[in-house]
Short mmCIF file of C-alpha atoms in Angstrom, two decimals:
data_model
loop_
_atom_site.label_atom_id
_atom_site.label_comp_id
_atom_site.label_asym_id
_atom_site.label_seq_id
_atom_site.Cartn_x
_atom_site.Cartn_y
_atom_site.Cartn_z
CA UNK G 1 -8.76 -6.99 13.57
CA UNK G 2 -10.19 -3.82 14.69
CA UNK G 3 -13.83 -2.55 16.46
CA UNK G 4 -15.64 -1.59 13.26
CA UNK G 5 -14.03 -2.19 9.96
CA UNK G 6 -12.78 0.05 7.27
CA UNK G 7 -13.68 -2.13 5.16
CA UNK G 8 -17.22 -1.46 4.06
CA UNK G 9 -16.98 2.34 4.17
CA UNK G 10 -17.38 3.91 1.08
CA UNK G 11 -16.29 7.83 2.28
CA UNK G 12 -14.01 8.44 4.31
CA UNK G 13 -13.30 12.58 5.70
CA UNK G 14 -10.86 15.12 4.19
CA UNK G 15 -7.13 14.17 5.75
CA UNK G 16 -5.52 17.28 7.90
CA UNK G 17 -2.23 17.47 8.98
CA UNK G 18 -0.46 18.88 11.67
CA UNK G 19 1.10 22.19 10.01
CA UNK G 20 3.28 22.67 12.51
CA UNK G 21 5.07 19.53 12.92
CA UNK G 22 5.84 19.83 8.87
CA UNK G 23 9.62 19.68 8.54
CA UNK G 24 10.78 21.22 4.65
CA UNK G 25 14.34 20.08 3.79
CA UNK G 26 16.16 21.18 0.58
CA UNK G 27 14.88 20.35 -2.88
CA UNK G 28 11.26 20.80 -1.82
CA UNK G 29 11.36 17.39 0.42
CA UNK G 30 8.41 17.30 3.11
CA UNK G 31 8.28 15.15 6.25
CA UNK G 32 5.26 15.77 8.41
CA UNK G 33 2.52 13.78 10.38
CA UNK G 34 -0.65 13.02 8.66
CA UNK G 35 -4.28 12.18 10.87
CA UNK G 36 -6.22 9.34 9.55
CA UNK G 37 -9.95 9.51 9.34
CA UNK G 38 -10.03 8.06 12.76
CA UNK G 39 -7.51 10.63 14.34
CA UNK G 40 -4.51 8.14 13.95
CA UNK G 41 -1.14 10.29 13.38
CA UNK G 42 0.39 8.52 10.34
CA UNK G 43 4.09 9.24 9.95
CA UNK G 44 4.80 10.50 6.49
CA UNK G 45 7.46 11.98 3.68
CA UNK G 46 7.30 13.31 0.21
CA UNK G 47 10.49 13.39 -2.03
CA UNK G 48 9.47 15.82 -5.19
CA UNK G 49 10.46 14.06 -8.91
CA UNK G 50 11.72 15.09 -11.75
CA UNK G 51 8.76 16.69 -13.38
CA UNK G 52 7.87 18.03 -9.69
CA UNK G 53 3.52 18.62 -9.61
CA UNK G 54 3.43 18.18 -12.91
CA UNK G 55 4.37 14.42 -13.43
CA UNK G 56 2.50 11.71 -11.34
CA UNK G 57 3.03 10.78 -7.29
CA UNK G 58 3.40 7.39 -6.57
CA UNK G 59 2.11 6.49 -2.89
CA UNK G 60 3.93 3.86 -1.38
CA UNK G 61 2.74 1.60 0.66
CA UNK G 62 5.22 -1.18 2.68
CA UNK G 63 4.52 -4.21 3.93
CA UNK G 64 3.88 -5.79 7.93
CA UNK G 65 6.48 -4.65 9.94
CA UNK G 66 7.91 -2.17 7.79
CA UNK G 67 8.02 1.84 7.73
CA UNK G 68 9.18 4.54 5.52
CA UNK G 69 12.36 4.62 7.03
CA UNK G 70 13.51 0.91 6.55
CA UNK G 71 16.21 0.32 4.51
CA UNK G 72 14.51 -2.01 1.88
CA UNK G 73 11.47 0.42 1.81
CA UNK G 74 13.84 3.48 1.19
CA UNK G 75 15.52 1.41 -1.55
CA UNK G 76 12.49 0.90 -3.29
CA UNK G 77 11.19 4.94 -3.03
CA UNK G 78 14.46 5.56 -4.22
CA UNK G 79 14.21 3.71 -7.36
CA UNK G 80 10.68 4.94 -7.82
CA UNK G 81 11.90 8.61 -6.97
CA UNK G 82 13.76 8.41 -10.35
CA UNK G 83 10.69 8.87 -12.43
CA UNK G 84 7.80 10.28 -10.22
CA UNK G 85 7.30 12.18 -6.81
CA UNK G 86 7.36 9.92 -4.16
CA UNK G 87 4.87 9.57 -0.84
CA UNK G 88 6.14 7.14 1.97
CA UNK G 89 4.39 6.97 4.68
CA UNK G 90 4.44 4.51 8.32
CA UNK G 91 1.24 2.47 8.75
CA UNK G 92 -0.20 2.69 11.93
CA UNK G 93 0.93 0.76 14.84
CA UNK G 94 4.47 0.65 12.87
CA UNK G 95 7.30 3.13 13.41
CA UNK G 96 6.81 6.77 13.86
CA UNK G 97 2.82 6.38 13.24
CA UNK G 98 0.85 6.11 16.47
CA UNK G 99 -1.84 3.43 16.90
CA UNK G 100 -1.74 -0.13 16.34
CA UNK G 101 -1.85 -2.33 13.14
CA UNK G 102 -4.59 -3.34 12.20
CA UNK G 103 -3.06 -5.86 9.53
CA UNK G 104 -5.01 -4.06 6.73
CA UNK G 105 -8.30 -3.19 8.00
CA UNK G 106 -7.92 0.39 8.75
CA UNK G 107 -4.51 0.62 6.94
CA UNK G 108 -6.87 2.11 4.40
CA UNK G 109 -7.71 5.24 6.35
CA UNK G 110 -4.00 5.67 6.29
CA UNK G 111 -3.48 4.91 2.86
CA UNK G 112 -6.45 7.33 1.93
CA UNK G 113 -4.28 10.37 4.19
CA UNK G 114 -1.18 9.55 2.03
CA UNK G 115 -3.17 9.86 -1.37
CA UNK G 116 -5.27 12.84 -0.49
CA UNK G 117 -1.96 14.67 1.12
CA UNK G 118 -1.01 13.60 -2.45
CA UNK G 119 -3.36 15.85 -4.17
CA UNK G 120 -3.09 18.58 -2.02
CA UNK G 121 0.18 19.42 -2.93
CA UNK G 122 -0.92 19.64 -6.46
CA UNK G 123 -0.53 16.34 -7.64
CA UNK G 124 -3.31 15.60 -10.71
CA UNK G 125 -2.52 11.97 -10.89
CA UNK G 126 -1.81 9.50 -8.14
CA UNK G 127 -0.58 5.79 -8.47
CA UNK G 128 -0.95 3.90 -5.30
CA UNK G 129 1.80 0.84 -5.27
CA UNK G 130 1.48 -1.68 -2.61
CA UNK G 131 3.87 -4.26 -0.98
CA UNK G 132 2.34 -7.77 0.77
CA UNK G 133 -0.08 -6.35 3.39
CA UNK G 134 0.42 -2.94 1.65
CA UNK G 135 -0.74 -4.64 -1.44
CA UNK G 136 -3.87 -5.84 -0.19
CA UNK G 137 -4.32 -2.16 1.34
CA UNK G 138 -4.02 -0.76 -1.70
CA UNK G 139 -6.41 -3.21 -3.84
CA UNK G 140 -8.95 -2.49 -1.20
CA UNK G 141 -8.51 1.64 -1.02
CA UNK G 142 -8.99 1.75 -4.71
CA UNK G 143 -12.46 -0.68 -4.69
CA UNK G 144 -13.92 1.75 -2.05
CA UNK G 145 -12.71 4.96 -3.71
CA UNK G 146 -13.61 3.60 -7.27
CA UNK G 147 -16.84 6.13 -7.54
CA UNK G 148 -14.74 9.30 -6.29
CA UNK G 149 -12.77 8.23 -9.78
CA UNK G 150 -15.34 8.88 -12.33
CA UNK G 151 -17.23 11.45 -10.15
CA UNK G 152 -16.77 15.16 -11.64
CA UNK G 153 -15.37 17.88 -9.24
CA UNK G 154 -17.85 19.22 -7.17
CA UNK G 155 -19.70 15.65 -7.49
CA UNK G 156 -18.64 14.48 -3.42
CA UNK G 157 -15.06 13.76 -4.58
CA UNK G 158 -12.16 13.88 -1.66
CA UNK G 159 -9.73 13.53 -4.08
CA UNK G 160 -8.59 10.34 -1.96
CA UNK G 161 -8.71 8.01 -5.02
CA UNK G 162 -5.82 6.08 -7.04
CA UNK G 163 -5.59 6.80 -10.58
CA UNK G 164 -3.67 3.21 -10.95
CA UNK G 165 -2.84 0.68 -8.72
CA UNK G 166 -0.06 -1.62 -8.55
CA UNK G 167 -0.10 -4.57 -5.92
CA UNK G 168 2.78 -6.47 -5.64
CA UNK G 169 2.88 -10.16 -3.23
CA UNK G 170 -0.55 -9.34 -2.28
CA UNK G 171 -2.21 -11.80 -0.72
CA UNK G 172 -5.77 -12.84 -1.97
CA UNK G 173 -7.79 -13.59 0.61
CA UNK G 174 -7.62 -13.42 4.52
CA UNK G 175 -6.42 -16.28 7.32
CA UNK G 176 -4.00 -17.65 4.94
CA UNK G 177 -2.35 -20.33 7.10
CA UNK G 178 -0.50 -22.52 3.76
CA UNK G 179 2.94 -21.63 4.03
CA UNK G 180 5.15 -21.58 7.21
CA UNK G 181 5.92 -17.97 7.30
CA UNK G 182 2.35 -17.66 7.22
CA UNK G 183 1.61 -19.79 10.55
CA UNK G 184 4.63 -17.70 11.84
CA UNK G 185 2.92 -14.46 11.00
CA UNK G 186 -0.97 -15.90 12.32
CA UNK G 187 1.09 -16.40 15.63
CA UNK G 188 2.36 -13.61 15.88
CA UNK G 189 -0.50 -11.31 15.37
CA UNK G 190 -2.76 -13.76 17.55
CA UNK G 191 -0.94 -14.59 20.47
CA UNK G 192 -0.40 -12.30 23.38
CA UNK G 193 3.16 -13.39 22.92
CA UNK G 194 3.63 -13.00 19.39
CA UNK G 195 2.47 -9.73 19.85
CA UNK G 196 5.35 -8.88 22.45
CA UNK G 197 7.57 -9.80 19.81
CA UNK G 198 6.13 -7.62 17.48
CA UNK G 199 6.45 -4.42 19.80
CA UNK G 200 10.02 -5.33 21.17
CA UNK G 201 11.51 -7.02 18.34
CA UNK G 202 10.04 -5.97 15.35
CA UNK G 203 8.65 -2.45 15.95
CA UNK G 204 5.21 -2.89 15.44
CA UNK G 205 2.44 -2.70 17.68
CA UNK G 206 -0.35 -5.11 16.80
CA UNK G 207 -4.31 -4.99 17.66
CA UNK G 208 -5.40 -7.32 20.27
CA UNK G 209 -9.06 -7.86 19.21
CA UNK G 210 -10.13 -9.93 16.17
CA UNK G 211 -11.50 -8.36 13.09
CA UNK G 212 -15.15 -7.40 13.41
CA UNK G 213 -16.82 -7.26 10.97
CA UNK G 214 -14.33 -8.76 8.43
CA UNK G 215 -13.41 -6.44 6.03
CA UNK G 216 -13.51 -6.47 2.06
CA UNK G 217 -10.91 -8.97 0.73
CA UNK G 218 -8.49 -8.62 -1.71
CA UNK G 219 -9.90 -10.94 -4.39
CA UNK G 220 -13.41 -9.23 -3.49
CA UNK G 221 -11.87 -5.77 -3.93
CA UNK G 222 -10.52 -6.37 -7.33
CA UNK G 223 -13.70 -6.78 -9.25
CA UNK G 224 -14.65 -3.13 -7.88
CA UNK G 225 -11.60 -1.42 -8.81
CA UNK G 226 -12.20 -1.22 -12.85
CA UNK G 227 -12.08 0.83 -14.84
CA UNK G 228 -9.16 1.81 -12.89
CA UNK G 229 -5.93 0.39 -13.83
CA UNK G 230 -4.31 -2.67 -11.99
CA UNK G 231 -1.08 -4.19 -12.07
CA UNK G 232 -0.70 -7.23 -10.01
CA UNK G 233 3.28 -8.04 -9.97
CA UNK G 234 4.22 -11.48 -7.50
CA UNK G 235 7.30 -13.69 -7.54
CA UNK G 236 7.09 -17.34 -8.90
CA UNK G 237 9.13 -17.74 -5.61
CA UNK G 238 7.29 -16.16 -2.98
CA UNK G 239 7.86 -18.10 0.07
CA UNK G 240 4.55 -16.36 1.84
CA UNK G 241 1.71 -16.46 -0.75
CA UNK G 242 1.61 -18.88 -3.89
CA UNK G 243 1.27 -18.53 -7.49
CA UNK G 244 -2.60 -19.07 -6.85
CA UNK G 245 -2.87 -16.00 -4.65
CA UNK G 246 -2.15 -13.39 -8.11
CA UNK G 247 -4.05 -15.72 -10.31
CA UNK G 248 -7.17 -15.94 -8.19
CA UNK G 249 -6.66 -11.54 -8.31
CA UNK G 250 -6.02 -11.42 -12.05
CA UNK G 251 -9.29 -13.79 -12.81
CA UNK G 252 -11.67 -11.65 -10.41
CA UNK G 253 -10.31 -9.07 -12.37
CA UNK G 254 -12.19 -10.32 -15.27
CA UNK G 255 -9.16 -9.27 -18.07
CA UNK G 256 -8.92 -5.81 -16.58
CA UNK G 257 -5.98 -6.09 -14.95
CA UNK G 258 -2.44 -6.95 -16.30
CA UNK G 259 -0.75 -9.69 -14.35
CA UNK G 260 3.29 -10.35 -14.19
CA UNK G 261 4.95 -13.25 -13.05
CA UNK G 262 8.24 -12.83 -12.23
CA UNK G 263 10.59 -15.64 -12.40
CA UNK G 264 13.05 -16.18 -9.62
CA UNK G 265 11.31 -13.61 -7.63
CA UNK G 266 10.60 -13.89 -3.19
CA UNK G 267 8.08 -11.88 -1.63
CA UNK G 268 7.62 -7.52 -1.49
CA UNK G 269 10.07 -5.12 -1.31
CA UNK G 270 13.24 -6.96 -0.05
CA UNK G 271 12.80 -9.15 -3.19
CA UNK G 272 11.74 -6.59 -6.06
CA UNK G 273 15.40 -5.70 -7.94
CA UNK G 274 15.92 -2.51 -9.22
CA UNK G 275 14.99 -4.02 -12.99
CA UNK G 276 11.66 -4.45 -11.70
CA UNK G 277 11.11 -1.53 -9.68
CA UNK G 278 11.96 0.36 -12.91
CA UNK G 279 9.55 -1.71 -15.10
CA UNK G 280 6.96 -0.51 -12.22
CA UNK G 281 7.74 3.01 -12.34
CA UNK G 282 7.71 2.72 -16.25
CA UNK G 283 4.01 1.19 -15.77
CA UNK G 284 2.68 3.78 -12.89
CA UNK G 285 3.97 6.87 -15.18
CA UNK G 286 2.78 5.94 -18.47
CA UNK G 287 -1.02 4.10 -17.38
CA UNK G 288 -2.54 7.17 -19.68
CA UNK G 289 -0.84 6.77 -22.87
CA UNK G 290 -2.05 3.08 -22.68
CA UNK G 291 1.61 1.52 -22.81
CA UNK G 292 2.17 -1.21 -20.81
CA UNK G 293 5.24 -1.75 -18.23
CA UNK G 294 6.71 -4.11 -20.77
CA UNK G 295 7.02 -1.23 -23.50
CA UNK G 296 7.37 1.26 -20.77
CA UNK G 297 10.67 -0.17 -19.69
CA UNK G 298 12.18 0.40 -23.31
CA UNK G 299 11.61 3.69 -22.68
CA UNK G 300 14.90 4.13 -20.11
#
């Protein structure tokens, strides 16, 4: 949904942000307004952790309808805040963030602002962790940033990419119409009065216009994201996307990426407990010494 994906750029520009509107609260927490590569003001706020610019950032990114100051999204930064420095940031056409969704199309030019705003406040490692549409925004961001990865400094980096990436109820592909909260969500984002709902009701101000050219899907993304790390977390009882939807990811993968199944387990952030948000942070902190989140949780 959008005139002229994002989804088959491979570059997007440097993020600036709007220095003034920068708000500094007490223990080095930031809130200020990011601008997309399109010029989209993207709501956003970093909470510092406990190894400050040292240890990692982990970029959150929530899922349709959400923004960073929902109660289940703050729950979830919370939790993450614990063990790394934490970016939240509003997609567009949700919340504080001007524009209007795009339902993961352009999301990555926001993502890619969050990641890069990231870096410039002297973060060397960046784990992007995605909820539901987030999820797919995040599989996608790190398949098109894959080459700024292994490029050297000076080499045309940006410093926009992920240095892991966890994706959790992603979908795997697009038009996904097999569950009822699906057909719910189709008619709401296609219907002129689905999308009233969505402004009035839940916040969040939907494109009009159909996707054109449709951009990268998330099962096409994943084989483009190694040798970057992937973690691809979904719920055995996810009432949006099925168990074949993190499968069909973690065999595109080719082996690369490290799949959990979590029994019991609904859909995104209003479903992930605090158990597994700390198995996640475990993973997204310790990618580089080669444990995985299973070991990494013994570690609390």
């Amino acid at each position: 949904m959008s005139n002229g994906s994002a989804g088959r750029v491979t570059r997007t520009t440097s993020w600036r942000s709007r220095r003034a509107g920068t708000e500094r609260a007490d223990g080095g927490t930031l809130r200020t307004t990011l601008r997309a590569a399109d010029g989209v003001p993207v709501d956003a706020l970093y909470e510092p952790g406990p190894q400050g610019v040292e240890g990692p950032a982990i970029v959150l990114a929530h899922g349709f309808t959400g923004d960073l100051e929902r109660p289940h999204v703050r729950r979830a930064a919370a939790v993450l805040a614990r063990y790394a420095s934490v970016v939240t940031f509003t997609f567009r056409g949700h919340g504080k963030s001007g524009g209007t969704s795009t339902v993961g199309d352009r999301e990555v030019l926001d993502l890619t602002a969050a990641v890069s705003w990231a870096r410039g406040l002297g973060h060397a490692r960046v784990v992007t962790v995605g909820f539901s549409m987030g999820g797919s925004v995040v599989l996608r961001h790190a398949a098109l940033h894959r080459a700024e990865a292994a490029a050297e400094p000076g080499e045309g980096r940006t410093d926009a990419y992920a240095d892991a990436v966890v994706a959790v109820s992603a979908p795997a592909r697009w038009y996904y119409r097999g569950t009822a909260p699906m057909r719910r969500l189709h008619w709401l984002v296609t219907r002129r009065s689905g999308r009233v709902v969505g402004r009035h009701v839940l916040r969040t101000r939907i494109h009009p216009r159909e996707w054109d050219p449709v951009p990268l899907s998330p099962v096409e993304a994943v084989p483009l994201i190694a040798p970057t790390p992937l973690l691809i977390v979904h719920g055995d009882r996810d009432p949006y996307f099925p168990l074949d939807h993190p499968r069909m990811l973690a065999d595109a993968a080719g082996g690369s990426a490290e799949l959990w199944l979590e029994p019991g387990m609904g859909h995104a952030e209003n479903a992930a407990g605090e158990e597994l948000l700390v198995r996640i942070a475990g993973w997204a902190t310790r990618f580089s010494t080669g444990c995985s989140g299973r070991d990494a949780e013994h570690g609390y």
